[in-house]
Structure formats: structure tokens, C-alpha cells
Tab-separated table of C-alpha atoms in Angstrom:
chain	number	residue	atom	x	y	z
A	1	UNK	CA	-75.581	-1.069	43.397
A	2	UNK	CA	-73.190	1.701	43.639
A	3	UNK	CA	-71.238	-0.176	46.857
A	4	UNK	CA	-70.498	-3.069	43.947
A	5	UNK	CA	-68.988	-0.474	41.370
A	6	UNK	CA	-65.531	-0.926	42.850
A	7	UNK	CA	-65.645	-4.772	42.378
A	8	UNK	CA	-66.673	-4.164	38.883
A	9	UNK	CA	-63.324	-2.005	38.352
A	10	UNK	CA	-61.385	-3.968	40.036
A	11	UNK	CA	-62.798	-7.005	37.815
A	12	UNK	CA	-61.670	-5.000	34.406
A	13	UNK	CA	-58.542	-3.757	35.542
A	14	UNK	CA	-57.094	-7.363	35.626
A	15	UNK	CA	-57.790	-7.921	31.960
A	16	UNK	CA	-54.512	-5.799	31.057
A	17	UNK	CA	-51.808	-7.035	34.216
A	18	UNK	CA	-49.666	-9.226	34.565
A	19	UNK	CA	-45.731	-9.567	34.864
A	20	UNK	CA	-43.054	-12.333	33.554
A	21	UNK	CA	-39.160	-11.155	33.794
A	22	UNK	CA	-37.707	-14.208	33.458
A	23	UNK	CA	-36.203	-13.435	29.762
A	24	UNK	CA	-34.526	-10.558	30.443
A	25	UNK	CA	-32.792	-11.738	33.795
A	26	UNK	CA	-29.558	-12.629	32.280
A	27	UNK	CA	-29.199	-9.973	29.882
A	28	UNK	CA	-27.335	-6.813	29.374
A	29	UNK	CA	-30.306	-4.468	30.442
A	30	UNK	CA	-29.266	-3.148	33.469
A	31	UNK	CA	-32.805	-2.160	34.227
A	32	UNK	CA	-34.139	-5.713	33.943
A	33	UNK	CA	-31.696	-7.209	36.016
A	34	UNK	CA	-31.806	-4.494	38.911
A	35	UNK	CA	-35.889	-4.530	39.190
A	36	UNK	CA	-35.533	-8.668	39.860
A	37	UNK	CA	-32.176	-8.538	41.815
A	38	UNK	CA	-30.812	-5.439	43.678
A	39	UNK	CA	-27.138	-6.771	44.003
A	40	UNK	CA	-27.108	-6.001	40.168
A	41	UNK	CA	-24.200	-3.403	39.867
A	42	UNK	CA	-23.914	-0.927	36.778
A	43	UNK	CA	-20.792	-0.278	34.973
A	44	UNK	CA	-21.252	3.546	34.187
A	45	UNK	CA	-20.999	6.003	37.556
A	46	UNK	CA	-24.670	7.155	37.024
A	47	UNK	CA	-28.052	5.784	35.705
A	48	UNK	CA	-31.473	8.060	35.377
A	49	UNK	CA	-34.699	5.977	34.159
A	50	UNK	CA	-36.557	7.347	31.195
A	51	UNK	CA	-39.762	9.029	33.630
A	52	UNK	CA	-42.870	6.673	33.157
A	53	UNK	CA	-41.294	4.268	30.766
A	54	UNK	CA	-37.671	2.907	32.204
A	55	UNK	CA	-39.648	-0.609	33.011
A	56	UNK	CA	-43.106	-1.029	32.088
A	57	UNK	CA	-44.486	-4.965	32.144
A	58	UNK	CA	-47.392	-5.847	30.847
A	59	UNK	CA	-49.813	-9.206	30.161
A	60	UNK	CA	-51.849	-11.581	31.176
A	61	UNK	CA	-51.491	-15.424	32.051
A	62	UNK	CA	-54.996	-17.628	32.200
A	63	UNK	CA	-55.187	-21.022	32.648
A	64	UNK	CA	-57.244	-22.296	29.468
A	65	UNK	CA	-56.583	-21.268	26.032
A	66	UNK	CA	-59.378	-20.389	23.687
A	67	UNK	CA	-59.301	-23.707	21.899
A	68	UNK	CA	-59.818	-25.381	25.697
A	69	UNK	CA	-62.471	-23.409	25.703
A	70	UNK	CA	-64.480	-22.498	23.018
A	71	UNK	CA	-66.707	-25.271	20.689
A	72	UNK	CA	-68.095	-24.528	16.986
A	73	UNK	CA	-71.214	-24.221	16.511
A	74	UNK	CA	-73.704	-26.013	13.989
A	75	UNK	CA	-74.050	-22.701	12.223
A	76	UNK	CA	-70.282	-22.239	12.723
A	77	UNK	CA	-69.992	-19.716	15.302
A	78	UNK	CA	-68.169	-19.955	18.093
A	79	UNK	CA	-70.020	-20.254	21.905
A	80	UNK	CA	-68.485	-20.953	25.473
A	81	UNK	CA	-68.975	-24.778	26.549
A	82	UNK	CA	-68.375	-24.861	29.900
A	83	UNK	CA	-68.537	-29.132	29.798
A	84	UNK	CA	-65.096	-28.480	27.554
A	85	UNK	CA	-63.858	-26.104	30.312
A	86	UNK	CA	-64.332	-28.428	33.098
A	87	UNK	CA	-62.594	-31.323	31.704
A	88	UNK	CA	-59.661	-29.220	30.767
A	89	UNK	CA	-59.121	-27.226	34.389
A	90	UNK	CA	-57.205	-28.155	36.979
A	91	UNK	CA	-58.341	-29.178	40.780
A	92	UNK	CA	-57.430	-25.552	41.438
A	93	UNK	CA	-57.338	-22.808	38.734
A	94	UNK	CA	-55.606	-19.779	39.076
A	95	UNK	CA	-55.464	-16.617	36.932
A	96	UNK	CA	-52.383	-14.149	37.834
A	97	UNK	CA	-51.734	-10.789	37.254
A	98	UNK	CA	-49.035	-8.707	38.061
A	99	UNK	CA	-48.180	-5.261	36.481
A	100	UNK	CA	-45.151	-2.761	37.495
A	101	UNK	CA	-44.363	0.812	35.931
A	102	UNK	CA	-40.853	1.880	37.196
A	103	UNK	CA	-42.065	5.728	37.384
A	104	UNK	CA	-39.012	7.330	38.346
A	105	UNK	CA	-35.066	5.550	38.978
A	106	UNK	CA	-31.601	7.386	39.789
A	107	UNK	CA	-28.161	5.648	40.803
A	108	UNK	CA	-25.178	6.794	41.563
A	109	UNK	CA	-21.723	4.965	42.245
A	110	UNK	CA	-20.269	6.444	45.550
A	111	UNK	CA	-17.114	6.261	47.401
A	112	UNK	CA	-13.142	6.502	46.450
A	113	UNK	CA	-13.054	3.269	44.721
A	114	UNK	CA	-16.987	3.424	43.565
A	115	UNK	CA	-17.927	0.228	44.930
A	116	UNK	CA	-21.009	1.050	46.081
A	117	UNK	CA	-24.204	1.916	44.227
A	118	UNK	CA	-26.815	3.933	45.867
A	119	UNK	CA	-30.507	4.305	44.346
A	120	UNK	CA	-33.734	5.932	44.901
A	121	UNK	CA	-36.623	5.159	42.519
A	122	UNK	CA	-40.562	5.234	42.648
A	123	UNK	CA	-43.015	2.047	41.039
A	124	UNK	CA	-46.863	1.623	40.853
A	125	UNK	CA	-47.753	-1.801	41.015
A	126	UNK	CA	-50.867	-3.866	40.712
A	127	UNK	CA	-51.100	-7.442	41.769
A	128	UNK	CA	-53.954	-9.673	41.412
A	129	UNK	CA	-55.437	-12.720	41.290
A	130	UNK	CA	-58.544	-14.985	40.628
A	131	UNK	CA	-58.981	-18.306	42.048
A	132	UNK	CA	-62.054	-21.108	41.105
A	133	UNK	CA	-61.860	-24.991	41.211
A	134	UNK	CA	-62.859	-27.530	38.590
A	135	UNK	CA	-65.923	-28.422	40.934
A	136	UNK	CA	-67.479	-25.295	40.754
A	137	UNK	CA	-67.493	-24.596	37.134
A	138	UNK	CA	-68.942	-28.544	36.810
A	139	UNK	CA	-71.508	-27.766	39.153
A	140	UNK	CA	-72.422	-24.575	37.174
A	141	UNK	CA	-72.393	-26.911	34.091
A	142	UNK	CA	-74.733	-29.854	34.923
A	143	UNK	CA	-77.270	-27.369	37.082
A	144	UNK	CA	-78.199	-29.614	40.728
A	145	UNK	CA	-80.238	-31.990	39.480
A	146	UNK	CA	-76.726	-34.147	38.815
A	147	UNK	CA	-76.018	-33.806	42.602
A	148	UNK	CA	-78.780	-34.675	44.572
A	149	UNK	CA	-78.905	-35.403	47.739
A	150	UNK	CA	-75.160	-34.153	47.897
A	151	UNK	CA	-73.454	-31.461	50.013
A	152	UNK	CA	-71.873	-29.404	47.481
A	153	UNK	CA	-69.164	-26.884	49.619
A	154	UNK	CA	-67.300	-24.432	47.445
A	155	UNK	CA	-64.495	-22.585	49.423
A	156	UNK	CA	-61.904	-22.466	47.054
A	157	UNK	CA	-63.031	-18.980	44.631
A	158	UNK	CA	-61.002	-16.065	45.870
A	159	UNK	CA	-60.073	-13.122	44.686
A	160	UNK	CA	-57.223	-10.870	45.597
A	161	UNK	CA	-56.394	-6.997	43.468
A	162	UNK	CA	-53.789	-4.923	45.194
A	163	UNK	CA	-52.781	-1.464	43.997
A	164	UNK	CA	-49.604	0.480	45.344
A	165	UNK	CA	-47.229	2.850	44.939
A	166	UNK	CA	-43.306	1.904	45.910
A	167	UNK	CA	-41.252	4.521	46.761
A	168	UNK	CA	-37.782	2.541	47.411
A	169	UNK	CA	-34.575	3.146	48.417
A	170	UNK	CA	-31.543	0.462	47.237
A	171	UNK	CA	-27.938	-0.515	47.563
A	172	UNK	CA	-25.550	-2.581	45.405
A	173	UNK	CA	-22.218	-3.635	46.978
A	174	UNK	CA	-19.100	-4.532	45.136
A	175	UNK	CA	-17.634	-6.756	47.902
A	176	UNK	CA	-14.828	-7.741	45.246
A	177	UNK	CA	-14.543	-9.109	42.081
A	178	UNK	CA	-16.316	-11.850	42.453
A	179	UNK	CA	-19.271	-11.378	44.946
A	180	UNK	CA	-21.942	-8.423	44.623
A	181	UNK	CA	-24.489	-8.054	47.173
A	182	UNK	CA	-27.133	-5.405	47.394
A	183	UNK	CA	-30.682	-4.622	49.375
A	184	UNK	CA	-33.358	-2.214	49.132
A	185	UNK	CA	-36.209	-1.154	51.579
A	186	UNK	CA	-39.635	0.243	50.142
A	187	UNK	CA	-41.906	2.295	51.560
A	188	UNK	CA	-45.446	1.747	50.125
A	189	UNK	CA	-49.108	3.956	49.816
A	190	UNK	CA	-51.432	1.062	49.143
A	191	UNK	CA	-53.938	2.706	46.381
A	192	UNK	CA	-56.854	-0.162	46.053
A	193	UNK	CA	-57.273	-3.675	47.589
A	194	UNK	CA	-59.939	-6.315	46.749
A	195	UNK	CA	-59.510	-9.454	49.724
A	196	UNK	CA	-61.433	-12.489	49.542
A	197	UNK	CA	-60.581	-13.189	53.013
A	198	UNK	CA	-63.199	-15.688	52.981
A	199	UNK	CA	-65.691	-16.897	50.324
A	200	UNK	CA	-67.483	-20.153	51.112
A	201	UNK	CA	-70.821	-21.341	49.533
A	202	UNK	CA	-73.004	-24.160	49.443
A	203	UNK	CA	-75.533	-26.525	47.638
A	204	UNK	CA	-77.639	-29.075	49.016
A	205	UNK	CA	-80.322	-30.660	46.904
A	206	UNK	CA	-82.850	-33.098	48.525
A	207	UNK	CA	-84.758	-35.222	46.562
A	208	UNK	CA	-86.914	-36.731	49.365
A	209	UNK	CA	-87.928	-33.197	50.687
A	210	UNK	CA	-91.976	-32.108	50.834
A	211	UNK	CA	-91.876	-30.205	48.947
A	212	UNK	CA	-89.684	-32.522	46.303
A	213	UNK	CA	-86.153	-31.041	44.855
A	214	UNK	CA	-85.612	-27.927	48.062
A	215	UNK	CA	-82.316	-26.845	47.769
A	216	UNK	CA	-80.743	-25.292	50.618
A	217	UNK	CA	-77.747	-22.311	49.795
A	218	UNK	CA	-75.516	-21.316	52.195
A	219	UNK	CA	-72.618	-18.581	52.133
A	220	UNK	CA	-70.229	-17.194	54.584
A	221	UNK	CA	-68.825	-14.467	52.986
A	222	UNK	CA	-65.904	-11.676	54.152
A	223	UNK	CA	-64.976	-8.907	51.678
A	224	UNK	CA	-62.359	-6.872	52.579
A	225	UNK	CA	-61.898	-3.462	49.878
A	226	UNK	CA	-60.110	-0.222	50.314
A	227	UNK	CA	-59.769	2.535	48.295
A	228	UNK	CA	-63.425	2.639	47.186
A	229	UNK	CA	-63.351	6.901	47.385
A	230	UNK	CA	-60.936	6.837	44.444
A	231	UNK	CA	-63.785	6.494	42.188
A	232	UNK	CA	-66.608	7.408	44.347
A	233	UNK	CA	-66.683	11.383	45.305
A	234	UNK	CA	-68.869	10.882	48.183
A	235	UNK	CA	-66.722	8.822	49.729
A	236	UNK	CA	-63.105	9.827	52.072
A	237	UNK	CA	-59.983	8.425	50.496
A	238	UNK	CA	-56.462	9.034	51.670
A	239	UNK	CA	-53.951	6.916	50.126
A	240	UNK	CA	-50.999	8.070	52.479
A	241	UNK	CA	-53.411	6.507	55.558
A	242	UNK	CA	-52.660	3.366	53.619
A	243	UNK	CA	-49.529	2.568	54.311
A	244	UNK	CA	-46.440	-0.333	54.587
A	245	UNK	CA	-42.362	-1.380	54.289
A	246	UNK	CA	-40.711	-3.949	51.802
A	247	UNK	CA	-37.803	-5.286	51.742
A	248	UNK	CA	-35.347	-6.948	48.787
A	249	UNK	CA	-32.141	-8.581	48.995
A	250	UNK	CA	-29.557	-10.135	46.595
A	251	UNK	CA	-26.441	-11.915	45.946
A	252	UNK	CA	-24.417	-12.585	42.511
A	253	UNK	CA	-21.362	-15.021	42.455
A	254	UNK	CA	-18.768	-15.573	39.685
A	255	UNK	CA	-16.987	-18.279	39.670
A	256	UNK	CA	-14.975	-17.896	37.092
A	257	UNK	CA	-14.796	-15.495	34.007
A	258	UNK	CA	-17.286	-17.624	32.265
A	259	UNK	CA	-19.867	-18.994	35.310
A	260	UNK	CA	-21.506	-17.197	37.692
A	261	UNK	CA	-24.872	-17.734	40.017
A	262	UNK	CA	-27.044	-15.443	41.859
A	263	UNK	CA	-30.225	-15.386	43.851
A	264	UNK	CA	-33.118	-12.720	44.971
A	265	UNK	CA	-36.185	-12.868	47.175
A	266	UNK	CA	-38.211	-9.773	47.260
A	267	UNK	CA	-41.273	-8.335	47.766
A	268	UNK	CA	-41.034	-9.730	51.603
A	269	UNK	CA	-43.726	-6.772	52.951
A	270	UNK	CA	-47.353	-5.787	54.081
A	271	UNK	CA	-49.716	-3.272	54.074
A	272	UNK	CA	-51.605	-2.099	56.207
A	273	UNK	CA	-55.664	-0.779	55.055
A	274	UNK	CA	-56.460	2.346	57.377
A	275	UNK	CA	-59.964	2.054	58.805
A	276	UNK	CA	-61.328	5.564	57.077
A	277	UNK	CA	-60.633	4.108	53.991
A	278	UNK	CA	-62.121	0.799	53.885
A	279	UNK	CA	-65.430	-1.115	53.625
A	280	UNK	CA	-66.174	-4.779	54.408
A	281	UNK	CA	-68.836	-6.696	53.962
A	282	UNK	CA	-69.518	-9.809	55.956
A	283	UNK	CA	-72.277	-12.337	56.255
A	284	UNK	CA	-71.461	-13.044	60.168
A	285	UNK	CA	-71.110	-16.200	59.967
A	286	UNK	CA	-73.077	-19.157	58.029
A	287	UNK	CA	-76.603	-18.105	56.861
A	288	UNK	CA	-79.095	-20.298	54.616
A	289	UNK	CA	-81.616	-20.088	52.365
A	290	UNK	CA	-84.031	-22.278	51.650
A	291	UNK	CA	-85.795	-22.407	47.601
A	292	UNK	CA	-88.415	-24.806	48.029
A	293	UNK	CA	-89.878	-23.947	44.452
A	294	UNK	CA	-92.220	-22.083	42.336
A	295	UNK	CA	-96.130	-23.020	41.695
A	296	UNK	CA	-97.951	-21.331	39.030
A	297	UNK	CA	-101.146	-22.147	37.440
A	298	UNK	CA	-102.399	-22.934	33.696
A	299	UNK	CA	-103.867	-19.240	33.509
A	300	UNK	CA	-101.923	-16.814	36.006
A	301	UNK	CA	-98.545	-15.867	34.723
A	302	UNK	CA	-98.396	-12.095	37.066
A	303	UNK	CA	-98.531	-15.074	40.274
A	304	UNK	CA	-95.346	-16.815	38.812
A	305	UNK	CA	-93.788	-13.459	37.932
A	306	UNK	CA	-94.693	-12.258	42.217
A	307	UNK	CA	-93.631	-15.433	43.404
A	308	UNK	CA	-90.067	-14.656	41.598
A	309	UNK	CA	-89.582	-11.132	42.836
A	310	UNK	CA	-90.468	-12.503	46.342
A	311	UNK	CA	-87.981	-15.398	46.147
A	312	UNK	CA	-85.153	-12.669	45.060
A	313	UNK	CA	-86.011	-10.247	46.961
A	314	UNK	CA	-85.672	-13.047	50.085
A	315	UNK	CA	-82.210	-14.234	48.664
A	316	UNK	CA	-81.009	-10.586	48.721
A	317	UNK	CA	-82.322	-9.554	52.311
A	318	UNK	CA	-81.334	-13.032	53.970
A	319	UNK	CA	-77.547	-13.317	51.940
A	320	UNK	CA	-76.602	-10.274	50.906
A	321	UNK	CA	-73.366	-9.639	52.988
A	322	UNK	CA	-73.376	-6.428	55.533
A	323	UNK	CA	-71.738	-3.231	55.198
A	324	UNK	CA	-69.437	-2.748	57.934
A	325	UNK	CA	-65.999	-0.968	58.560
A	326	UNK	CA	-62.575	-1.680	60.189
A	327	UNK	CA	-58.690	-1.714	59.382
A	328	UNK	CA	-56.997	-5.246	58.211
A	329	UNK	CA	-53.124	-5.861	56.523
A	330	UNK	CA	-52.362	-7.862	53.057
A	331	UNK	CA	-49.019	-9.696	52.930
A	332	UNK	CA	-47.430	-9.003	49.772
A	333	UNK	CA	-46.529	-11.662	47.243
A	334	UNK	CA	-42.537	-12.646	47.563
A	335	UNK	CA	-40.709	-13.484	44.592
A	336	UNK	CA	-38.265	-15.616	44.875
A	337	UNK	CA	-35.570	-15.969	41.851
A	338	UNK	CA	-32.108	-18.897	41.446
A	339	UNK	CA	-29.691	-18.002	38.515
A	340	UNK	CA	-27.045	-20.111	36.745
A	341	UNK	CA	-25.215	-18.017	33.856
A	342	UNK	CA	-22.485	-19.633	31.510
A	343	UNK	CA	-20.914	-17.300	28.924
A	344	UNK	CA	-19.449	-19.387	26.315
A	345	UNK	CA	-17.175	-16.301	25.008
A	346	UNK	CA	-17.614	-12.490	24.178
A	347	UNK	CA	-20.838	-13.509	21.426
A	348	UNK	CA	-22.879	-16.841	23.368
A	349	UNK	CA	-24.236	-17.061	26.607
A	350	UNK	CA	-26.605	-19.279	28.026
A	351	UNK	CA	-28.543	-19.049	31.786
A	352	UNK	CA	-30.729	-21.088	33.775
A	353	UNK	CA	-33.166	-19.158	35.980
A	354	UNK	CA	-36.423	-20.677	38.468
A	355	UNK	CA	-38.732	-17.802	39.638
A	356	UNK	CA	-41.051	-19.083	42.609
A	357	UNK	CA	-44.050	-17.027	43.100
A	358	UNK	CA	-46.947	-17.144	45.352
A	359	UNK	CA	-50.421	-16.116	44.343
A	360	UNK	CA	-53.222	-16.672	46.739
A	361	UNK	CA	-53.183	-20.328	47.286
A	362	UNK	CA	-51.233	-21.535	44.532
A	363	UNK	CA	-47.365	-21.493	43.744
A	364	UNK	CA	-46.502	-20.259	40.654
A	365	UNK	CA	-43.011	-21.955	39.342
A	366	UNK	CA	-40.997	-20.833	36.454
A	367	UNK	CA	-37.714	-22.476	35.506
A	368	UNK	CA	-36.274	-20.403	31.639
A	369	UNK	CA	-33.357	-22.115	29.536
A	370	UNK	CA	-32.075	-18.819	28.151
A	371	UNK	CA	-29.723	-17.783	25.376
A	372	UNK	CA	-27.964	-14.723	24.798
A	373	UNK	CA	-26.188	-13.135	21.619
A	374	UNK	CA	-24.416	-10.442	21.082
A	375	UNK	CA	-25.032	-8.866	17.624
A	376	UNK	CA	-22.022	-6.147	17.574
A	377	UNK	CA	-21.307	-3.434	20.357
A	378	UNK	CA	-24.905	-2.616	20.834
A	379	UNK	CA	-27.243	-4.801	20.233
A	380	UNK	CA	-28.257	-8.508	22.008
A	381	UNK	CA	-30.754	-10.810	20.935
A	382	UNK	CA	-32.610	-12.935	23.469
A	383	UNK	CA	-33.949	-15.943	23.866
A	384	UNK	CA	-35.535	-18.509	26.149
A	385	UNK	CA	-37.446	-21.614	26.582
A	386	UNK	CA	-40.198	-21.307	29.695
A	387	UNK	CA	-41.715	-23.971	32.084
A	388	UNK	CA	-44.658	-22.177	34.286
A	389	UNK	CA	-46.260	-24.626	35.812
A	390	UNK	CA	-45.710	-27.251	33.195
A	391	UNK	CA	-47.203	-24.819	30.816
A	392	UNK	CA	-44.549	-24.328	28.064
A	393	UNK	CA	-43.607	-21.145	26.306
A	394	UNK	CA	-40.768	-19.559	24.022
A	395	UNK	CA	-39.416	-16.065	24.605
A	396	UNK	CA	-37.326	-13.282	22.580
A	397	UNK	CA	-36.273	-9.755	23.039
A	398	UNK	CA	-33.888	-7.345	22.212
A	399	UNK	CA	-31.204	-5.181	24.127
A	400	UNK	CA	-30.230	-2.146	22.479
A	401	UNK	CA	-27.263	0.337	23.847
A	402	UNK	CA	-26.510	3.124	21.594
A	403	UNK	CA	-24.111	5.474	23.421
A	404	UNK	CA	-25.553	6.635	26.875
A	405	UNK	CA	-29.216	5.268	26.215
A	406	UNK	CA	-30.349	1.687	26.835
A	407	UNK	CA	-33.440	0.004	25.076
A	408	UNK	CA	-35.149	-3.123	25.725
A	409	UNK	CA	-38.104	-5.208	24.472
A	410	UNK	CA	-39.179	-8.661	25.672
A	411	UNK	CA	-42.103	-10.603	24.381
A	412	UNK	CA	-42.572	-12.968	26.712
A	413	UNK	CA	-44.838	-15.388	24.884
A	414	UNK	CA	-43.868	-15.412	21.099
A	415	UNK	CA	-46.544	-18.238	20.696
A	416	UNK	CA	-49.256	-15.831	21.375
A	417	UNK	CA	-49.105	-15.174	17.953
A	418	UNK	CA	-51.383	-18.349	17.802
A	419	UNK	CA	-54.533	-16.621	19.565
A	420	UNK	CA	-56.528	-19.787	20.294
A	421	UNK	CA	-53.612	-21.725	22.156
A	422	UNK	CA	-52.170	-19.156	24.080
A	423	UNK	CA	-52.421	-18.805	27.852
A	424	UNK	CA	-49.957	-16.176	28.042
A	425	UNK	CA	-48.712	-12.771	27.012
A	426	UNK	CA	-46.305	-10.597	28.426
A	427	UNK	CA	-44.497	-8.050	26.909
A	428	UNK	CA	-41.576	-5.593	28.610
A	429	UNK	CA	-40.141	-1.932	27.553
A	430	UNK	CA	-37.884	0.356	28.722
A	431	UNK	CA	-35.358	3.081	28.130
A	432	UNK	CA	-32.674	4.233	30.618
A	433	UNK	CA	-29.556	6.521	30.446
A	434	UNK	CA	-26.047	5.358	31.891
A	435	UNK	CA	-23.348	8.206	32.315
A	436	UNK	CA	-19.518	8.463	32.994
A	437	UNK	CA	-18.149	4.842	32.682
């Protein structure tokens, strides 16, 4: 069981991950708009992230709420009905996660004219994500007997968990007063990875079989994991092995003192999973087995409970995938982000922003209708209506800038307060210091 261990932590860690930054695009947080777009150009000569806590994101985004979920009881409690589940998913259900914790960030405006912006800064990231189809949880609902005689093919459950550290490098150009343009290249230590590179299984039920109701499974199964020594002593783990390059780029516009546009796509990498490091575990190819039934008699219960141990004990020799070894790459997920700001005058301003993001099989697409107010010298409030997915949601935070420190806090998802519809929650933090203006 131990090989299965690192599944099992993988499977908890992606119960507290998961990223949203559309609110905070637009505002006056300088360490917002930087992690999303690296043309973003300060207006002090020097920034310095808080260590550990200059951007920390945090949440989780499912695709059922509790009240999709969840029926009441006759005694009034509460129980899982997965009927109510099924006719509430989509074809193709996805549950994303994405978590980043700036760990370190310096910048620096260089040159006669300080134009430029250089900036070195280190981020551990996780992103993950599960994906299962309607079919699958229907067929785990009604049990086989409601598809006999069908060929039930399940290839759409995957799961992907990456874990890495960024170490990145990044410049912001002041091309003139209108355009800014800026890039950064990161060089990453891939930690942990989880790949469902391929997960198909199978049903078939026949109801004209001798004997009656044999049902044939089938799998054909390739895991892909690294970083399994990080929790397991006995096992060699090397992090730096792991290893792979990033890049971002950006743009901002104005167009006049009051509108301006910008765009970012980042995250365009891959990493590369040293051999040493990894184990994979493969079914080579298609295998089947065949459950043709149990037979007990009216007074021998030990011949039921044999025939049961043999069956399993079958299932595990004839599908249980095989250890091997071997290097592989993971593409990272790209993020691509479109802004549209208006600033009505020095108090109102109001953005448009669509975030396009890739998770496993499914595109993720956020468009935010955002307003910003400033409340004095130091503080803004924030605002903003989301669209993910058709999945509405309504956002504040808060940007607060008293002297050389900067503060910010987002909740993503202020209708989480209403636990049994929510589907999301993300929440955002971080302090920074900005010298010599």
C-alpha cells in the first residue's frame, strides 16, 4: 500500500488550492498586477516583497454546490445522493486548483531616465486538477444492472497535481508614455507531479451469458508520479534533477488619460520529470477481467467469504497496474489575460478583464466587470462581477498604501458566505514595500 501513499497526499493537498486574480487586476496593488502581467511598471525606484507573504492565493473552485448535492434525510440529516449529482453535472466536470506563494520579490528601476524595471523573485506553486464525466458518476449510481448488454467506456477521469518552485527573472519597459511592455523567464525545480496520462476503463454486462449477468472490466491505465521520496525516506529524491524554463510576456496601452488596454499570456513552459525520481505504473495495454459471479449455499457462509477473497485477490493480480520507471515532461498551464480599464476621474474606475485558462481538457473562461474607488490617499475599495464558465460570482477587496508599505485583500467569492450554494472561494493577501518615488 505504501506505493499509493503519494496519491493519497496528493488527493488532500487539493482540498486547500486554488487561484482567481481577476479582482485585483485593475487595481492599485502593484503586486497583483505584476504577478498576472509583467509589463506592469511601479512608480517608486524600488520594491522588496514582504518574505513568504507579498502574494499568497488561496481557494478552491468545484463544480456542484452543496445544495446540488446533498438531500435531507427522513430523520433530517443530511446524506450524499449521487442521482441529484448526476442530473446536476455537466458532460465533463472539472475541479481546478491552483495555488501560488510569491516567496521572495525585489525590483529596481535602472537607467538615466529609469525606464526600465528589472526584477528577480522566487514562487512555489501547485496546480491541479480533477476530471470525471456525468456518465460515470450515473453509472456508479444505478449499479450495471441499468446497462445491460451495453459497452460502458469511461476515458474521461484524469487527474493532474503539479508542484514547483519558480525562481524568475523579469523586465518592465517604459517604451513612452503610453506603451509599457515587459517579459520574464523562469527557471523551475518541479517538487511533485501526479499525470493521468491515460485512464480508461470499462463495463460490459451480458445478460445472455452462461453463466447469466458476467460482466467483463477492462482498464488501460498509465500513471505517471514524481517526487514520491519527499515523503518516503527509502526512496531517492532530488528536486534540482527535476527541472524546466517559463516564459511571460506583456503589453499595457493608454489611450488616453482615462482608457487604457493591456494583455498577458504566461505560464508558456514545461518540465521535465528526471528518471531517478519517478515511478509509473502502467497496465501495458488493455487487460480484462471477467466476474462471472458468486455461488454459495443455504449452510456454508466461510465458501462465500473464499470465493470473495479469490475474486479480489484475481482483480488485484490481473489489473493492478505495474511498477515501472522512466523520465516524461508536463506542459504547464498558460494563462492567458485581455484588459479594458476606463477611469472615470481621480475617485471611479471601472475595467473589463477575460482570463482564459486551460486545465486538463477543459477551458476555463473568466470575463470580471470591475469597479474601483478610491477612499482618500490610501485606501481603494474593490469590486467586481465574475462569469467563470457561466458560473456567476461577486468579488471585493481592499488596497491599502500607508507610506512605503502596500496591503491587499481580495475575497474572491463574497457569496461563499452562503455555504450550501457556493462553488467557489478564493481569497488573496499580501504586503510589499515601495521606496524612493
Amino acid at each position: 500500500m505504501k506505493k499509493y501513499t503519494f496519491l493519497l497526499f496528493v488527493l488532500v493537498s487539493l482540498s486547500i488550492s486554488a487561484q482567481n486574480i481577476s479582482t485585483g487586476y485593475h487595481s492599485n496593488s502593484f503586486g497583483l498586477k505584476s504577478s498576472s502581467n509583467p509589463s506592469a511598471f511601479p512608480e517608486t525606484k524600488f520594491v522588496l516583497g514582504f518574505p513568504g507573504l507579498s502574494n499568497l492565493n488561496i481557494g478552491l473552485q468545484v463544480p456542484l454546490s452543496l445544495n446540488e448535492t446533498l438531500v435531507v434525510g427522513s430523520d433530517d440529516s443530511l446524506r450524499v445522493s449521487l442521482p441529484k449529482m448526476t442530473s446536476n453535472l455537466l458532460e465533463n466536470n472539472l475541479i481546478s486548483y491552483s495555488l501560488r506563494n510569491q516567496l521572495f520579490h525585489f525590483g529596481m528601476k535602472v537607467g538615466a531616465k529609469k525606464k526600465v524595471f528589472i526584477y528577480i523573485g522566487d514562487e512555489l506553486v501547485l496546480d491541479a486538477g480533477i476530471q470525471f464525466s456525468d456518465k460515470f458518476i450515473n453509472y456508479l449510481s444505478k449499479g450495471n444492472a441499468a446497462f445491460l448488454n451495453q459497452q460502458m467506456s469511461f476515458d474521461a477521469q484524469k487527474l493532474q497535481f503539479t508542484s514547483y518552485n519558480s525562481f524568475y527573472l523579469g523586465s518592465a519597459v517604459k517604451v513612452n508614455e503610453d506603451l509599457e511592455v515587459g517579459a520574464r523567464i523562469k527557471f523551475l525545480n518541479g517538487i511533485a507531479n501526479v499525470t493521468f496520462d491515460k485512464f480508461n476503463l470499462g463495463f460490459y454486462t451480458d445478460s445472455t451469458s452462461s453463466p447469466i449477468y458476467t460482466t467483463t472490466l477492462s482498464s488501460d491505465v498509465m500513471i505517471q508520479t514524481s517526487g514520491q521520496g519527499a515523503i518516503e525516506d527509502s526512496l531517492e529524491f532530488d528536486p534540482m534533477k527535476n527541472f524546466g524554463f517559463a516564459i511571460d510576456f506583456g503589453a499595457s496601452y493608454s489611450f488616453s488619460e482615462k482608457l487604457s488596454a493591456s494583455f498577458a499570456l504566461n505560464d508558456i513552459g514545461t518540465i521535465h520529470w528526471e528518471e531517478s525520481n519517478n515511478k509509473l505504473y502502467s497496465t501495458n495495454g488493455v487487460v480484462d477481467f471477467e466476474f462471472s459471479g458468486l455461488t454459495q449455499s443455504s449452510s456454508d457462509a466461510e465458501d462465500l467469504e473464499l470465493q470473495m477473497e479469490e475474486i479480489v485477490d484475481s482483480l488485484i493480480t490481473i489489473m493492478e497496474p505495474q511498477e515501472t520507471v522512466g523520465a516524461y515532461s508536463t506542459k504547464l498551464n498558460p494563462n492567458l489575460f485581455i484588459g479594458l480599464s476606463y477611469t472615470l476621474n481621480s475617485k471611479h474606475s471601472f475595467s473589463g478583464l477575460y482570463h482564459r485558462r486551460k486545465s486538463i481538457d477543459k477551458v476555463l473562461n473568466t470575463i470580471s466587470l470591475g469597479y474601483q474607488y478610491n477612499l482618500g490617499k490610501s485606501i481603494q475599495l474593490l469590486a467586481s462581477g465574475q462569469f467563470i464558465n457561466g458560473v456567476s460570482t461577486l468579488a471585493s477587496g481592499v488596497v491599502w498604501s500607508p507610506g512605503v508599505v502596500q496591503m491587499h485583500l481580495i475575497l474572491d467569492n463574497i457569496l461563499a458566505a452562503d455555504v450550501f450554494d457556493a462553488k467557489s472561494l478564493f481569497i488573496q493577501f499580501g504586503v510589499s514595500f515601495y521606496f524612493g518615488k
